[in-house]
PDB file of C-alpha atoms and ligand atoms in Angstrom:
ATOM      1  CA  UNK A  21       3.075  17.917 -20.761  1.00 48.00           C
ATOM      2  CA  UNK A  22       3.637  20.743 -18.034  1.00 52.00           C
ATOM      3  CA  UNK A  23       3.905  19.082 -14.941  1.00 52.00           C
ATOM      4  CA  UNK A  24       0.913  21.530 -13.744  1.00 51.00           C
ATOM      5  CA  UNK A  25      -1.632  18.649 -15.863  1.00 78.00           C
ATOM      6  CA  UNK A  26      -0.605  16.651 -13.325  1.00 94.00           C
ATOM      7  CA  UNK A  27      -2.799  18.334 -10.487  1.00 93.00           C
ATOM      8  CA  UNK A  28      -3.374  16.117  -7.559  1.00 95.00           C
ATOM      9  CA  UNK A  29      -1.838  13.221  -8.463  1.00 96.00           C
ATOM     10  CA  UNK A  30       1.053  11.337  -6.204  1.00 97.00           C
ATOM     11  CA  UNK A  31       4.726  11.844  -7.283  1.00 97.00           C
ATOM     12  CA  UNK A  32       4.820   8.890  -9.225  1.00 97.00           C
ATOM     13  CA  UNK A  33       3.584  10.514 -12.725  1.00 97.00           C
ATOM     14  CA  UNK A  34       5.346  13.708 -11.622  1.00 96.00           C
ATOM     15  CA  UNK A  35       8.556  11.259 -11.883  1.00 97.00           C
ATOM     16  CA  UNK A  36       6.840   9.544 -14.676  1.00 96.00           C
ATOM     17  CA  UNK A  37       6.102  12.676 -16.773  1.00 95.00           C
ATOM     18  CA  UNK A  38       9.682  13.428 -16.627  1.00 94.00           C
ATOM     19  CA  UNK A  39      12.657  12.117 -16.457  1.00 95.00           C
ATOM     20  CA  UNK A  40      10.661   9.170 -16.696  1.00 97.00           C
ATOM     21  CA  UNK A  41      11.503   5.824 -15.561  1.00 98.00           C
ATOM     22  CA  UNK A  42      14.746   3.309 -16.126  1.00 98.00           C
ATOM     23  CA  UNK A  43      13.633  -0.130 -17.203  1.00 98.00           C
ATOM     24  CA  UNK A  44      14.148  -1.475 -13.180  1.00 98.00           C
ATOM     25  CA  UNK A  45      12.753   1.097 -11.520  1.00 98.00           C
ATOM     26  CA  UNK A  46       9.602   0.053 -13.537  1.00 98.00           C
ATOM     27  CA  UNK A  47      10.124  -3.738 -13.524  1.00 98.00           C
ATOM     28  CA  UNK A  48      10.590  -3.258  -9.707  1.00 98.00           C
ATOM     29  CA  UNK A  49       8.282  -2.176  -9.297  1.00 98.00           C
ATOM     30  CA  UNK A  50       5.322  -3.760 -10.880  1.00 98.00           C
ATOM     31  CA  UNK A  51       7.113  -7.289  -9.008  1.00 98.00           C
ATOM     32  CA  UNK A  52       6.824  -5.841  -5.796  1.00 98.00           C
ATOM     33  CA  UNK A  53       3.068  -5.233  -6.258  1.00 98.00           C
ATOM     34  CA  UNK A  54       2.641  -8.578  -7.780  1.00 98.00           C
ATOM     35  CA  UNK A  55       4.491 -10.416  -5.192  1.00 98.00           C
ATOM     36  CA  UNK A  56       2.269  -8.436  -2.190  1.00 98.00           C
ATOM     37  CA  UNK A  57      -1.245  -9.773  -3.792  1.00 98.00           C
ATOM     38  CA  UNK A  58       0.398 -13.028  -4.770  1.00 98.00           C
ATOM     39  CA  UNK A  59       1.100 -13.288  -0.694  1.00 98.00           C
ATOM     40  CA  UNK A  60      -2.334 -12.557   0.715  1.00 98.00           C
ATOM     41  CA  UNK A  61      -3.612 -15.844  -1.516  1.00 98.00           C
ATOM     42  CA  UNK A  62      -0.653 -17.930  -0.275  1.00 98.00           C
ATOM     43  CA  UNK A  63      -2.048 -16.541   3.389  1.00 98.00           C
ATOM     44  CA  UNK A  64      -5.846 -17.040   2.580  1.00 98.00           C
ATOM     45  CA  UNK A  65      -5.034 -20.721   2.064  1.00 98.00           C
ATOM     46  CA  UNK A  66      -2.802 -20.803   4.798  1.00 98.00           C
ATOM     47  CA  UNK A  67      -5.683 -19.148   7.405  1.00 98.00           C
ATOM     48  CA  UNK A  68      -8.437 -21.093   5.781  1.00 98.00           C
ATOM     49  CA  UNK A  69      -6.535 -24.968   6.365  1.00 97.00           C
ATOM     50  CA  UNK A  70      -5.682 -24.363   9.696  1.00 97.00           C
ATOM     51  CA  UNK A  71      -9.011 -23.143  11.275  1.00 97.00           C
ATOM     52  CA  UNK A  72      -9.267 -26.748  13.171  1.00 97.00           C
ATOM     53  CA  UNK A  73      -5.572 -26.190  15.154  1.00 96.00           C
ATOM     54  CA  UNK A  74      -7.312 -24.147  16.789  1.00 97.00           C
ATOM     55  CA  UNK A  75     -10.246 -24.424  19.855  1.00 97.00           C
ATOM     56  CA  UNK A  76     -14.006 -23.064  18.351  1.00 96.00           C
ATOM     57  CA  UNK A  77     -13.678 -20.129  21.118  1.00 96.00           C
ATOM     58  CA  UNK A  78     -10.431 -19.144  18.772  1.00 98.00           C
ATOM     59  CA  UNK A  79     -11.408 -19.647  15.287  1.00 98.00           C
ATOM     60  CA  UNK A  80     -12.915 -15.871  14.710  1.00 97.00           C
ATOM     61  CA  UNK A  81      -8.684 -14.863  14.271  1.00 97.00           C
ATOM     62  CA  UNK A  82      -8.633 -17.362  11.321  1.00 98.00           C
ATOM     63  CA  UNK A  83     -12.032 -16.124   9.892  1.00 98.00           C
ATOM     64  CA  UNK A  84     -10.329 -12.510  10.203  1.00 98.00           C
ATOM     65  CA  UNK A  85      -7.316 -13.236   8.482  1.00 98.00           C
ATOM     66  CA  UNK A  86      -9.654 -14.774   5.183  1.00 98.00           C
ATOM     67  CA  UNK A  87     -11.313 -11.392   5.508  1.00 98.00           C
ATOM     68  CA  UNK A  88      -8.355  -9.796   5.812  1.00 98.00           C
ATOM     69  CA  UNK A  89      -6.551 -11.736   2.840  1.00 98.00           C
ATOM     70  CA  UNK A  90      -9.625 -11.179   0.363  1.00 98.00           C
ATOM     71  CA  UNK A  91      -9.972  -7.559   0.669  1.00 97.00           C
ATOM     72  CA  UNK A  92      -6.162  -6.901   0.290  1.00 97.00           C
ATOM     73  CA  UNK A  93      -6.028  -9.595  -2.470  1.00 98.00           C
ATOM     74  CA  UNK A  94      -8.270  -8.100  -4.646  1.00 97.00           C
ATOM     75  CA  UNK A  95      -7.015  -4.310  -3.601  1.00 96.00           C
ATOM     76  CA  UNK A  96      -3.351  -5.019  -4.545  1.00 96.00           C
ATOM     77  CA  UNK A  97      -4.464  -6.455  -7.850  1.00 97.00           C
ATOM     78  CA  UNK A  98      -6.272  -3.131  -8.658  1.00 96.00           C
ATOM     79  CA  UNK A  99      -3.409  -1.303  -7.151  1.00 96.00           C
ATOM     80  CA  UNK A 100      -0.792  -3.712  -9.228  1.00 97.00           C
ATOM     81  CA  UNK A 101      -2.848  -3.175 -12.491  1.00 97.00           C
ATOM     82  CA  UNK A 102      -2.674   0.394 -12.050  1.00 96.00           C
ATOM     83  CA  UNK A 103       0.963   0.831 -12.391  1.00 98.00           C
ATOM     84  CA  UNK A 104       1.289  -1.119 -15.776  1.00 97.00           C
ATOM     85  CA  UNK A 105      -1.604   0.850 -17.359  1.00 97.00           C
ATOM     86  CA  UNK A 106      -0.353   4.119 -15.979  1.00 97.00           C
ATOM     87  CA  UNK A 107       3.035   3.670 -17.483  1.00 97.00           C
ATOM     88  CA  UNK A 108       4.190   2.466 -21.466  1.00 97.00           C
ATOM     89  CA  UNK A 109       7.291   2.123 -22.571  1.00 98.00           C
ATOM     90  CA  UNK A 110       8.727   4.524 -25.196  1.00 97.00           C
ATOM     91  CA  UNK A 111      11.638   2.683 -27.016  1.00 97.00           C
ATOM     92  CA  UNK A 112      12.705   6.070 -28.526  1.00 97.00           C
ATOM     93  CA  UNK A 113      14.096   6.963 -25.211  1.00 96.00           C
ATOM     94  CA  UNK A 114      14.418   4.147 -23.773  1.00 97.00           C
ATOM     95  CA  UNK A 115      12.269   4.628 -20.324  1.00 98.00           C
ATOM     96  CA  UNK A 116       9.253   3.715 -19.239  1.00 98.00           C
ATOM     97  CA  UNK A 117       6.561   7.886 -19.281  1.00 97.00           C
ATOM     98  CA  UNK A 118       3.643   8.013 -18.079  1.00 96.00           C
ATOM     99  CA  UNK A 119       0.859   6.856 -20.363  1.00 95.00           C
ATOM    100  CA  UNK A 120      -1.422   9.152 -22.897  1.00 90.00           C
ATOM    101  CA  UNK A 121      -5.156   8.573 -22.159  1.00 87.00           C
ATOM    102  CA  UNK A 122      -5.036   6.541 -18.987  1.00 91.00           C
ATOM    103  CA  UNK A 123      -5.590   6.928 -15.589  1.00 94.00           C
ATOM    104  CA  UNK A 124      -2.829   8.327 -13.529  1.00 96.00           C
ATOM    105  CA  UNK A 125      -0.746   6.628 -10.567  1.00 97.00           C
ATOM    106  CA  UNK A 126      -2.744   6.825  -7.268  1.00 96.00           C
ATOM    107  CA  UNK A 127      -1.678   4.889  -4.019  1.00 96.00           C
ATOM    108  CA  UNK A 128      -5.638   5.606  -2.863  1.00 93.00           C
ATOM    109  CA  UNK A 129      -6.197   1.871  -3.094  1.00 90.00           C
ATOM    110  CA  UNK A 130      -3.707   1.107  -0.367  1.00 95.00           C
ATOM    111  CA  UNK A 131      -6.104   3.165   1.382  1.00 96.00           C
ATOM    112  CA  UNK A 132      -9.161   1.912   0.879  1.00 93.00           C
ATOM    113  CA  UNK A 133      -8.280  -1.204   1.701  1.00 93.00           C
ATOM    114  CA  UNK A 134      -6.927  -0.422   5.234  1.00 97.00           C
ATOM    115  CA  UNK A 135     -10.269   0.858   5.732  1.00 96.00           C
ATOM    116  CA  UNK A 136     -11.660  -2.543   5.917  1.00 94.00           C
ATOM    117  CA  UNK A 137      -8.386  -4.357   7.279  1.00 97.00           C
ATOM    118  CA  UNK A 138      -7.207  -1.922   9.875  1.00 98.00           C
ATOM    119  CA  UNK A 139     -10.887  -2.012  11.512  1.00 98.00           C
ATOM    120  CA  UNK A 140     -10.133  -6.512  11.609  1.00 98.00           C
ATOM    121  CA  UNK A 141      -7.099  -6.655  12.467  1.00 98.00           C
ATOM    122  CA  UNK A 142      -7.184  -4.956  15.673  1.00 98.00           C
ATOM    123  CA  UNK A 143     -10.552  -6.267  16.443  1.00 98.00           C
ATOM    124  CA  UNK A 144      -8.518 -10.066  15.572  1.00 98.00           C
ATOM    125  CA  UNK A 145      -6.300  -9.946  18.435  1.00 98.00           C
ATOM    126  CA  UNK A 146      -9.650  -9.454  21.120  1.00 98.00           C
ATOM    127  CA  UNK A 147     -11.007 -12.544  19.833  1.00 98.00           C
ATOM    128  CA  UNK A 148      -7.493 -13.810  20.997  1.00 98.00           C
ATOM    129  CA  UNK A 149      -6.525 -13.032  24.711  1.00 97.00           C
ATOM    130  CA  UNK A 150      -8.596 -12.157  27.579  1.00 96.00           C
ATOM    131  CA  UNK A 151      -8.657  -8.222  29.006  1.00 97.00           C
ATOM    132  CA  UNK A 152      -8.342  -7.834  31.976  1.00 95.00           C
ATOM    133  CA  UNK A 153      -9.866  -4.127  32.996  1.00 96.00           C
ATOM    134  CA  UNK A 154     -10.946  -2.343  29.839  1.00 96.00           C
ATOM    135  CA  UNK A 155     -14.351  -2.931  28.714  1.00 97.00           C
ATOM    136  CA  UNK A 156     -14.451  -4.680  25.205  1.00 97.00           C
ATOM    137  CA  UNK A 157     -16.686  -2.757  23.802  1.00 97.00           C
ATOM    138  CA  UNK A 158     -14.503   0.395  24.485  1.00 98.00           C
ATOM    139  CA  UNK A 159     -11.991  -0.863  23.094  1.00 98.00           C
ATOM    140  CA  UNK A 160     -13.389  -1.756  19.961  1.00 98.00           C
ATOM    141  CA  UNK A 161     -15.533   1.610  19.663  1.00 98.00           C
ATOM    142  CA  UNK A 162     -11.994   3.267  19.873  1.00 98.00           C
ATOM    143  CA  UNK A 163     -10.053   0.913  17.556  1.00 98.00           C
ATOM    144  CA  UNK A 164     -12.781   1.257  15.450  1.00 97.00           C
ATOM    145  CA  UNK A 165     -13.011   5.357  14.940  1.00 98.00           C
ATOM    146  CA  UNK A 166      -9.843   6.025  15.798  1.00 98.00           C
ATOM    147  CA  UNK A 167      -8.563   3.214  12.614  1.00 98.00           C
ATOM    148  CA  UNK A 168     -10.852   4.868  10.365  1.00 98.00           C
ATOM    149  CA  UNK A 169      -9.884   8.555  11.345  1.00 98.00           C
ATOM    150  CA  UNK A 170      -6.120   7.645  11.129  1.00 98.00           C
ATOM    151  CA  UNK A 171      -6.901   6.436   7.129  1.00 98.00           C
ATOM    152  CA  UNK A 172      -9.446   8.891   6.013  1.00 98.00           C
ATOM    153  CA  UNK A 173      -7.152  11.734   6.903  1.00 98.00           C
ATOM    154  CA  UNK A 174      -3.841  10.174   5.442  1.00 98.00           C
ATOM    155  CA  UNK A 175      -6.048   9.757   2.401  1.00 98.00           C
ATOM    156  CA  UNK A 176      -7.207  13.347   1.594  1.00 98.00           C
ATOM    157  CA  UNK A 177      -3.444  14.488   2.862  1.00 98.00           C
ATOM    158  CA  UNK A 178      -1.497  12.257   0.525  1.00 98.00           C
ATOM    159  CA  UNK A 179      -3.584  13.730  -3.264  1.00 97.00           C
ATOM    160  CA  UNK A 180      -1.216  16.854  -1.653  1.00 97.00           C
ATOM    161  CA  UNK A 181       2.363  15.479  -1.524  1.00 97.00           C
ATOM    162  CA  UNK A 182       2.890  16.825  -4.530  1.00 96.00           C
ATOM    163  CA  UNK A 183       1.315  20.068  -5.238  1.00 95.00           C
ATOM    164  CA  UNK A 184       0.261  21.289  -1.475  1.00 97.00           C
ATOM    165  CA  UNK A 185       3.009  20.348   0.842  1.00 97.00           C
ATOM    166  CA  UNK A 186       1.556  22.047   3.967  1.00 98.00           C
ATOM    167  CA  UNK A 187      -1.602  20.509   3.232  1.00 98.00           C
ATOM    168  CA  UNK A 188      -0.043  16.920   3.120  1.00 98.00           C
ATOM    169  CA  UNK A 189       1.896  17.149   6.224  1.00 98.00           C
ATOM    170  CA  UNK A 190      -1.033  18.344   8.342  1.00 98.00           C
ATOM    171  CA  UNK A 191      -3.296  16.337   7.304  1.00 98.00           C
ATOM    172  CA  UNK A 192      -0.751  13.490   7.982  1.00 98.00           C
ATOM    173  CA  UNK A 193      -0.345  15.005  12.052  1.00 98.00           C
ATOM    174  CA  UNK A 194      -3.404  15.183  11.990  1.00 98.00           C
ATOM    175  CA  UNK A 195      -3.524  10.801  11.123  1.00 98.00           C
ATOM    176  CA  UNK A 196      -0.218  10.697  13.394  1.00 98.00           C
ATOM    177  CA  UNK A 197      -2.591  11.473  16.155  1.00 98.00           C
ATOM    178  CA  UNK A 198      -5.289   9.697  16.011  1.00 98.00           C
ATOM    179  CA  UNK A 199      -2.133   6.413  15.092  1.00 98.00           C
ATOM    180  CA  UNK A 200      -0.493   7.030  18.278  1.00 98.00           C
ATOM    181  CA  UNK A 201      -3.891   6.418  20.141  1.00 98.00           C
ATOM    182  CA  UNK A 202      -3.732   3.657  18.522  1.00 98.00           C
ATOM    183  CA  UNK A 203      -0.749   2.483  19.982  1.00 98.00           C
ATOM    184  CA  UNK A 204      -2.082   3.217  22.931  1.00 98.00           C
ATOM    185  CA  UNK A 205      -4.998   0.962  23.010  1.00 98.00           C
ATOM    186  CA  UNK A 206      -2.948  -1.911  21.238  1.00 98.00           C
ATOM    187  CA  UNK A 207       0.162  -1.545  23.892  1.00 98.00           C
ATOM    188  CA  UNK A 208      -2.665  -1.497  26.755  1.00 98.00           C
ATOM    189  CA  UNK A 209      -4.631  -4.624  25.110  1.00 98.00           C
ATOM    190  CA  UNK A 210      -1.013  -6.528  24.575  1.00 98.00           C
ATOM    191  CA  UNK A 211      -0.492  -5.821  29.261  1.00 98.00           C
ATOM    192  CA  UNK A 212      -3.575  -6.829  29.978  1.00 98.00           C
ATOM    193  CA  UNK A 213      -3.670  -9.726  27.308  1.00 98.00           C
ATOM    194  CA  UNK A 214      -0.036 -11.089  29.060  1.00 98.00           C
ATOM    195  CA  UNK A 215      -1.673 -11.103  32.637  1.00 97.00           C
ATOM    196  CA  UNK A 216      -2.734 -14.934  33.896  1.00 93.00           C
ATOM    197  CA  UNK A 217      -0.912 -17.134  30.483  1.00 97.00           C
ATOM    198  CA  UNK A 218       1.188 -19.248  31.019  1.00 97.00           C
ATOM    199  CA  UNK A 219       5.380 -17.509  29.446  1.00 98.00           C
ATOM    200  CA  UNK A 220       5.081 -19.038  26.539  1.00 98.00           C
ATOM    201  CA  UNK A 221       2.193 -16.951  25.410  1.00 98.00           C
ATOM    202  CA  UNK A 222       3.743 -14.105  26.967  1.00 98.00           C
ATOM    203  CA  UNK A 223       5.890 -14.017  25.148  1.00 98.00           C
ATOM    204  CA  UNK A 224       4.254 -14.802  22.240  1.00 98.00           C
ATOM    205  CA  UNK A 225       2.611 -11.286  23.109  1.00 98.00           C
ATOM    206  CA  UNK A 226       5.924  -9.532  23.089  1.00 98.00           C
ATOM    207  CA  UNK A 227       6.857 -10.643  19.746  1.00 98.00           C
ATOM    208  CA  UNK A 228       3.085  -9.603  18.381  1.00 98.00           C
ATOM    209  CA  UNK A 229       3.989  -6.129  20.272  1.00 98.00           C
ATOM    210  CA  UNK A 230       7.244  -5.654  17.911  1.00 98.00           C
ATOM    211  CA  UNK A 231       6.075  -6.613  15.165  1.00 98.00           C
ATOM    212  CA  UNK A 232       2.792  -4.315  15.357  1.00 98.00           C
ATOM    213  CA  UNK A 233       5.048  -1.356  16.200  1.00 98.00           C
ATOM    214  CA  UNK A 234       7.303  -1.946  13.492  1.00 98.00           C
ATOM    215  CA  UNK A 235       4.958  -2.941  10.528  1.00 98.00           C
ATOM    216  CA  UNK A 236       2.601  -0.161  11.495  1.00 98.00           C
ATOM    217  CA  UNK A 237       5.246   2.728  11.736  1.00 98.00           C
ATOM    218  CA  UNK A 238       6.459   1.872   7.610  1.00 98.00           C
ATOM    219  CA  UNK A 239       3.500   2.984   6.558  1.00 98.00           C
ATOM    220  CA  UNK A 240       3.580   6.458   7.539  1.00 98.00           C
ATOM    221  CA  UNK A 241       7.508   5.666   6.156  1.00 98.00           C
ATOM    222  CA  UNK A 242       6.054   5.118   3.025  1.00 98.00           C
ATOM    223  CA  UNK A 243       3.603   7.970   2.824  1.00 98.00           C
ATOM    224  CA  UNK A 244       7.080  10.021   3.407  1.00 98.00           C
ATOM    225  CA  UNK A 245       8.625   8.022   1.040  1.00 98.00           C
ATOM    226  CA  UNK A 246       9.364  10.750  -1.387  1.00 98.00           C
ATOM    227  CA  UNK A 247      10.619  13.327   1.167  1.00 98.00           C
ATOM    228  CA  UNK A 248      12.330  11.204   2.855  1.00 98.00           C
ATOM    229  CA  UNK A 249      15.997  12.555   1.887  1.00 96.00           C
ATOM    230  CA  UNK A 250      14.912  16.220   2.322  1.00 95.00           C
ATOM    231  CA  UNK A 251      12.462  18.054  -0.334  1.00 93.00           C
ATOM    232  CA  UNK A 252      13.855  17.737  -4.256  1.00 91.00           C
ATOM    233  CA  UNK A 253      16.641  14.993  -1.604  1.00 95.00           C
ATOM    234  CA  UNK A 254      17.966  11.939  -2.907  1.00 97.00           C
ATOM    235  CA  UNK A 255      14.594   9.652  -3.112  1.00 97.00           C
ATOM    236  CA  UNK A 256      12.628  12.416  -4.695  1.00 97.00           C
ATOM    237  CA  UNK A 257      12.765  10.592  -8.505  1.00 97.00           C
ATOM    238  CA  UNK A 258      12.981   6.747  -9.410  1.00 98.00           C
ATOM    239  CA  UNK A 259      14.619   4.906  -6.170  1.00 98.00           C
ATOM    240  CA  UNK A 260      11.913   6.666  -3.793  1.00 98.00           C
ATOM    241  CA  UNK A 261       9.117   5.041  -6.333  1.00 98.00           C
ATOM    242  CA  UNK A 262      10.461   1.293  -5.636  1.00 98.00           C
ATOM    243  CA  UNK A 263      11.323   2.387  -2.401  1.00 98.00           C
ATOM    244  CA  UNK A 264       7.602   3.649  -1.321  1.00 98.00           C
ATOM    245  CA  UNK A 265       6.187   0.108  -2.223  1.00 98.00           C
ATOM    246  CA  UNK A 266       8.910  -1.995  -1.747  1.00 98.00           C
ATOM    247  CA  UNK A 267       8.068  -0.201   2.068  1.00 98.00           C
ATOM    248  CA  UNK A 268       4.363  -0.572   1.578  1.00 98.00           C
ATOM    249  CA  UNK A 269       4.691  -4.462   0.707  1.00 98.00           C
ATOM    250  CA  UNK A 270       7.139  -5.166   3.516  1.00 98.00           C
ATOM    251  CA  UNK A 271       4.473  -3.206   6.019  1.00 98.00           C
ATOM    252  CA  UNK A 272       1.198  -5.260   3.970  1.00 98.00           C
ATOM    253  CA  UNK A 273       3.150  -8.715   4.652  1.00 98.00           C
ATOM    254  CA  UNK A 274       4.347  -8.566   8.392  1.00 98.00           C
ATOM    255  CA  UNK A 275       1.270  -6.612   9.460  1.00 98.00           C
ATOM    256  CA  UNK A 276      -1.591  -8.698   7.790  1.00 98.00           C
ATOM    257  CA  UNK A 277       0.155 -12.213   7.343  1.00 98.00           C
ATOM    258  CA  UNK A 278       2.700 -12.919   9.877  1.00 98.00           C
ATOM    259  CA  UNK A 279       0.570 -10.620  12.725  1.00 98.00           C
ATOM    260  CA  UNK A 280      -2.104 -13.150  11.603  1.00 98.00           C
ATOM    261  CA  UNK A 281      -0.054 -16.069  12.063  1.00 98.00           C
ATOM    262  CA  UNK A 282       1.277 -15.381  15.713  1.00 98.00           C
ATOM    263  CA  UNK A 283      -2.307 -14.201  16.349  1.00 98.00           C
ATOM    264  CA  UNK A 284      -3.130 -18.117  15.154  1.00 98.00           C
ATOM    265  CA  UNK A 285       0.594 -19.610  17.393  1.00 98.00           C
ATOM    266  CA  UNK A 286      -1.045 -18.335  20.067  1.00 98.00           C
ATOM    267  CA  UNK A 287      -4.214 -19.170  19.814  1.00 98.00           C
ATOM    268  CA  UNK A 288      -2.924 -23.148  18.749  1.00 98.00           C
ATOM    269  CA  UNK A 289      -0.761 -22.522  22.537  1.00 98.00           C
ATOM    270  CA  UNK A 290      -3.551 -21.501  24.374  1.00 98.00           C
ATOM    271  CA  UNK A 291      -6.278 -24.200  22.961  1.00 97.00           C
ATOM    272  CA  UNK A 292      -3.932 -26.876  24.119  1.00 97.00           C
ATOM    273  CA  UNK A 293      -3.596 -25.474  26.947  1.00 96.00           C
ATOM    274  CA  UNK A 294      -7.152 -25.228  27.755  1.00 96.00           C
ATOM    275  CA  UNK A 295      -7.132 -29.266  26.495  1.00 96.00           C
ATOM    276  CA  UNK A 296      -8.451 -28.809  23.394  1.00 96.00           C
ATOM    277  CA  UNK A 297      -7.062 -31.613  21.189  1.00 94.00           C
ATOM    278  CA  UNK A 298      -6.800 -31.693  17.628  1.00 90.00           C
ATOM    279  CA  UNK A 299      -9.448 -34.319  15.219  1.00 81.00           C
ATOM    280  CA  UNK A 300      -9.313 -34.681  11.786  1.00 69.00           C
TER     281      UNK A 300
HETATM  282  C1  LIG B  13      -1.131   6.955   7.323  1.00 58.85           C
HETATM  283  C2  LIG B  13      -0.663   8.969   6.998  1.00 58.85           C
HETATM  284  C3  LIG B  13       0.048   9.527   7.673  1.00 58.85           C
HETATM  285  C4  LIG B  13       0.163   9.450   8.664  1.00 58.85           C
HETATM  286  C5  LIG B  13       0.094   7.454   9.310  1.00 58.85           C
HETATM  287  C6  LIG B  13      -0.407   6.959   8.477  1.00 58.85           C
HETATM  288  C7  LIG B  13      -0.425   5.794   9.379  1.00 58.85           C
HETATM  289  C8  LIG B  13      -0.712   4.629   8.357  1.00 58.85           C
HETATM  290  C9  LIG B  13      -1.168   3.048   9.206  1.00 58.85           C
HETATM  291  C10 LIG B  13      -1.370   1.961   8.382  1.00 58.85           C
HETATM  292  C11 LIG B  13      -2.009   1.097   8.686  1.00 58.85           C
HETATM  293  C12 LIG B  13      -1.890  -0.184   7.766  1.00 58.85           C
HETATM  294  C13 LIG B  13      -2.367  -1.457   8.262  1.00 58.85           C
HETATM  295  C14 LIG B  13      -3.097  -1.831   7.104  1.00 58.85           C
HETATM  296  C15 LIG B  13      -2.794  -3.296   6.835  1.00 58.85           C
HETATM  297  O1  LIG B  13      -3.809  -3.422   5.812  1.00 58.85           O
HETATM  298  C16 LIG B  13      -2.294   7.065   6.896  1.00 58.85           C
HETATM  299  C17 LIG B  13       0.160   6.742   6.212  1.00 58.85           C
HETATM  300  C18 LIG B  13      -0.273   7.470  10.229  1.00 58.85           C
HETATM  301  C19 LIG B  13      -0.136   2.619  10.089  1.00 58.85           C
HETATM  302  C20 LIG B  13      -2.144  -2.440   9.193  1.00 58.85           C
END
């Protein structure tokens, strides 16, 4: 197989077709992908089981976490299967190579999952905090628009990561503009949310902002992963492949599950402050 045959596919396939993958790189990727969807199922149970811990007013936050968990579970499951069918072990060479006649590996399942989860995660906080200045419907629409545009442009860009580096970077840059708008809006929401609530609640919101900022920045990092060590650098190989899926999994667990747990903690605290008592 010549490298040209792989078209617009992701760099994982190019590595798998040329040098192949070691047992360790193949298995670590497979395991970290499996961990990813297992955590979503565990999170699903957590958000269902804790719904009565918050007053009626805040329950939409748990419900949106449930929606996020179900969609992430299914898409990450598909992503993990895509990995195991795309590569096969070659006993003669003692390494994994791209399998003949199977689908190539593509990170696109993730992007389609974000298309559902990003708007949900952004809306979720609007059910817990109260905006003091901004109009709720305006923030919601801007979250929706920029969140979706960020993903669609990034999704197009990732097809070009090997075949056309310029297009890859241009689409990535366009996506980043929308990303910066989302960050700006989130900071505004959190600042307004802190107004007029007790110090403990403000502290939780500070933590949510830090978690949000770090976990969301991991996604563009994973997009750029093969080139973070330079073009043809030290990550344009199986280390970059494992590193990318690890980064995505850490980002998924923090931006979806831990974020949902922190918002739940804030909702529990506010419920208690407002006189809500957990009943059996
Ligand atoms: C892309 C393309 C390259 C530039 C940027 C990106 C940002 C992606 C982000 C994704 C967040 C996803 C979340 C999913 C949770 O379910 C699209 C990789 C900036 C921020 C939070």
